[in-house]
PDB file of C-alpha atoms in Angstrom:
ATOM      1  CA  MET F  48     -44.429 -23.695  66.704  1.00 87.00           C
ATOM      2  CA  SER F  49     -44.337 -25.421  63.324  1.00 91.00           C
ATOM      3  CA  GLN F  50     -44.634 -29.172  62.890  1.00 88.00           C
ATOM      4  CA  LYS F  51     -40.990 -29.321  61.789  1.00 85.00           C
ATOM      5  CA  ALA F  52     -39.820 -27.462  64.910  1.00 88.00           C
ATOM      6  CA  PHE F  53     -42.024 -29.645  67.131  1.00 90.00           C
ATOM      7  CA  LEU F  54     -40.640 -32.871  65.624  1.00 86.00           C
ATOM      8  CA  ARG F  55     -37.050 -31.708  66.088  1.00 87.00           C
ATOM      9  CA  ALA F  56     -37.644 -30.706  69.721  1.00 90.00           C
ATOM     10  CA  PHE F  57     -39.554 -33.925  70.451  1.00 89.00           C
ATOM     11  CA  ASP F  58     -36.939 -36.191  68.860  1.00 87.00           C
ATOM     12  CA  GLN F  59     -34.111 -34.362  70.620  1.00 88.00           C
ATOM     13  CA  ALA F  60     -35.815 -34.864  74.002  1.00 90.00           C
ATOM     14  CA  ALA F  61     -36.754 -38.476  73.210  1.00 89.00           C
ATOM     15  CA  ILE F  62     -33.270 -39.481  72.071  1.00 89.00           C
ATOM     16  CA  GLY F  63     -31.770 -37.787  75.138  1.00 88.00           C
ATOM     17  CA  SER F  64     -34.074 -39.875  77.335  1.00 91.00           C
ATOM     18  CA  PHE F  65     -33.332 -43.011  75.303  1.00 91.00           C
ATOM     19  CA  MET F  66     -29.583 -42.420  75.750  1.00 89.00           C
ATOM     20  CA  ALA F  67     -30.044 -42.100  79.523  1.00 92.00           C
ATOM     21  CA  ALA F  68     -31.952 -45.409  79.501  1.00 93.00           C
ATOM     22  CA  GLY F  69     -29.423 -47.210  77.262  1.00 91.00           C
ATOM     23  CA  MET F  70     -31.759 -47.340  74.242  1.00 92.00           C
ATOM     24  CA  ALA F  71     -29.754 -44.875  72.098  1.00 94.00           C
ATOM     25  CA  ASP F  72     -26.027 -44.230  71.810  1.00 96.00           C
ATOM     26  CA  ALA F  73     -23.492 -41.474  71.420  1.00 97.00           C
ATOM     27  CA  ALA F  74     -21.715 -41.816  68.068  1.00 98.00           C
ATOM     28  CA  GLN F  75     -19.152 -40.223  65.767  1.00 98.00           C
ATOM     29  CA  TYR F  76     -20.272 -39.629  62.161  1.00 99.00           C
ATOM     30  CA  THR F  77     -17.701 -38.947  59.429  1.00 98.00           C
ATOM     31  CA  ALA F  78     -18.826 -37.772  55.992  1.00 98.00           C
ATOM     32  CA  PRO F  79     -17.308 -39.515  52.961  1.00 97.00           C
ATOM     33  CA  GLY F  80     -14.164 -38.030  51.496  1.00 93.00           C
ATOM     34  CA  VAL F  81     -10.585 -37.339  52.469  1.00 93.00           C
ATOM     35  CA  GLY F  82     -10.076 -35.042  55.432  1.00 95.00           C
ATOM     36  CA  ALA F  83     -13.654 -35.157  56.744  1.00 96.00           C
ATOM     37  CA  VAL F  84     -13.851 -34.361  60.454  1.00 97.00           C
ATOM     38  CA  PRO F  85     -15.879 -36.673  62.757  1.00 98.00           C
ATOM     39  CA  VAL F  86     -19.003 -35.092  64.278  1.00 98.00           C
ATOM     40  CA  SER F  87     -20.506 -36.190  67.602  1.00 98.00           C
ATOM     41  CA  CYS F  88     -24.170 -37.165  67.439  1.00 97.00           C
ATOM     42  CA  GLY F  89     -26.831 -39.284  69.120  1.00 96.00           C
ATOM     43  CA  VAL F  90     -28.164 -42.292  67.195  1.00 97.00           C
ATOM     44  CA  MET F  91     -30.574 -45.193  67.507  1.00 96.00           C
ATOM     45  CA  VAL F  92     -29.333 -48.518  66.111  1.00 96.00           C
ATOM     46  CA  ASP F  93     -31.849 -51.147  64.991  1.00 93.00           C
ATOM     47  CA  ARG F  94     -30.250 -54.511  64.367  1.00 89.00           C
ATOM     48  CA  GLY F  95     -33.437 -56.193  63.144  1.00 79.00           C
ATOM     49  CA  THR F  96     -34.623 -54.046  60.228  1.00 68.00           C
ATOM     50  CA  GLN F  97     -36.408 -56.143  57.599  1.00 68.00           C
ATOM     51  CA  VAL F  98     -35.789 -55.059  54.033  1.00 64.00           C
ATOM     52  CA  TRP F  99     -37.670 -56.627  51.135  1.00 65.00           C
ATOM     53  CA  GLY F 100     -36.114 -57.005  47.702  1.00 63.00           C
ATOM     54  CA  ASP F 101     -37.963 -55.568  44.714  1.00 68.00           C
ATOM     55  CA  ASP F 102     -37.713 -58.518  42.358  1.00 67.00           C
ATOM     56  CA  ALA F 103     -40.512 -60.970  41.441  1.00 69.00           C
ATOM     57  CA  SER F 104     -39.958 -63.089  44.570  1.00 67.00           C
ATOM     58  CA  PRO F 105     -38.851 -60.675  47.297  1.00 66.00           C
ATOM     59  CA  VAL F 106     -37.251 -62.080  50.420  1.00 65.00           C
ATOM     60  CA  ALA F 107     -36.998 -60.245  53.740  1.00 62.00           C
ATOM     61  CA  LEU F 108     -33.445 -59.807  54.956  1.00 67.00           C
ATOM     62  CA  GLY F 109     -32.385 -58.807  58.447  1.00 71.00           C
ATOM     63  CA  GLU F 110     -30.370 -55.611  58.164  1.00 87.00           C
ATOM     64  CA  ILE F 111     -28.912 -52.966  60.476  1.00 94.00           C
ATOM     65  CA  SER F 112     -30.253 -49.420  60.306  1.00 95.00           C
ATOM     66  CA  ILE F 113     -29.273 -46.278  62.178  1.00 97.00           C
ATOM     67  CA  ALA F 114     -31.434 -43.206  62.842  1.00 97.00           C
ATOM     68  CA  PHE F 115     -29.699 -39.816  63.044  1.00 98.00           C
ATOM     69  CA  GLN F 116     -31.074 -36.475  64.225  1.00 94.00           C
ATOM     70  CA  ARG F 117     -31.013 -34.036  61.292  1.00 92.00           C
ATOM     71  CA  SER F 118     -30.266 -31.183  63.711  1.00 91.00           C
ATOM     72  CA  GLN F 119     -26.901 -32.809  64.520  1.00 95.00           C
ATOM     73  CA  VAL F 120     -25.645 -34.243  61.211  1.00 96.00           C
ATOM     74  CA  THR F 121     -26.593 -34.585  57.548  1.00 95.00           C
ATOM     75  CA  PRO F 122     -25.575 -38.172  56.755  1.00 98.00           C
ATOM     76  CA  GLU F 123     -24.499 -39.112  53.228  1.00 98.00           C
ATOM     77  CA  ARG F 124     -24.085 -42.409  51.369  1.00 98.00           C
ATOM     78  CA  GLY F 125     -20.589 -43.734  52.015  1.00 98.00           C
ATOM     79  CA  GLY F 126     -20.193 -41.920  55.328  1.00 98.00           C
ATOM     80  CA  THR F 127     -19.167 -43.892  58.392  1.00 98.00           C
ATOM     81  CA  VAL F 128     -20.442 -43.932  61.946  1.00 99.00           C
ATOM     82  CA  VAL F 129     -18.755 -45.371  65.027  1.00 98.00           C
ATOM     83  CA  VAL F 130     -21.227 -46.568  67.666  1.00 98.00           C
ATOM     84  CA  ASP F 131     -20.164 -48.344  70.857  1.00 95.00           C
ATOM     85  CA  GLY F 132     -16.892 -49.484  69.262  1.00 96.00           C
ATOM     86  CA  ASP F 133     -18.511 -50.735  66.024  1.00 97.00           C
ATOM     87  CA  THR F 134     -17.938 -48.960  62.703  1.00 98.00           C
ATOM     88  CA  TYR F 135     -20.614 -48.929  59.979  1.00 98.00           C
ATOM     89  CA  ARG F 136     -20.764 -47.526  56.432  1.00 98.00           C
ATOM     90  CA  LEU F 137     -24.002 -45.901  55.244  1.00 98.00           C
ATOM     91  CA  THR F 138     -25.438 -47.594  52.140  1.00 97.00           C
ATOM     92  CA  ASP F 139     -29.107 -46.673  51.539  1.00 94.00           C
ATOM     93  CA  LYS F 140     -31.392 -43.981  52.921  1.00 96.00           C
ATOM     94  CA  LEU F 141     -34.596 -45.611  54.205  1.00 92.00           C
ATOM     95  CA  ARG F 142     -36.533 -42.660  55.631  1.00 92.00           C
ATOM     96  CA  ASP F 143     -36.095 -38.928  55.954  1.00 93.00           C
ATOM     97  CA  ASP F 144     -38.399 -36.430  57.614  1.00 89.00           C
ATOM     98  CA  ALA F 145     -38.004 -33.009  59.179  1.00 80.00           C
ATOM     99  CA  SER F 146     -36.267 -34.483  62.198  1.00 90.00           C
ATOM    100  CA  LEU F 147     -34.857 -38.003  61.771  1.00 94.00           C
ATOM    101  CA  VAL F 148     -33.120 -39.718  58.887  1.00 96.00           C
ATOM    102  CA  ARG F 149     -32.682 -43.512  58.906  1.00 96.00           C
ATOM    103  CA  TRP F 150     -29.976 -45.289  56.884  1.00 97.00           C
ATOM    104  CA  LEU F 151     -29.193 -48.923  56.151  1.00 94.00           C
ATOM    105  CA  VAL F 152     -25.612 -49.647  57.150  1.00 96.00           C
ATOM    106  CA  VAL F 153     -23.049 -52.422  56.798  1.00 95.00           C
ATOM    107  CA  PRO F 154     -20.170 -53.261  59.137  1.00 95.00           C
ATOM    108  CA  HIS F 155     -17.020 -51.445  58.014  1.00 94.00           C
ATOM    109  CA  GLY F 156     -13.374 -52.064  58.741  1.00 80.00           C
TER     110      GLY F 156
END
């Protein structure tokens, strides 16, 4: 088994367990653009992500980020995700590996 395959299998099992324990959520992701169809997926929402600016005097800001499983969806900037009744718009990709992709989001709607 390759590292990529292992990471995908591990993250799928972990997120399934996290969902059962209330630490991850079922969601609906919709790609940007007219007529896009919502896709069901499992996500992990972090409401305390610290993001530092890149100017001369950076300040940490508390942001919301959402991790998606790449095997379920391929999120894009401007897409929206509905999690537990809250809708968010994807703004900036923070991390992306063979298994999980994490995006900064803002409340939408």
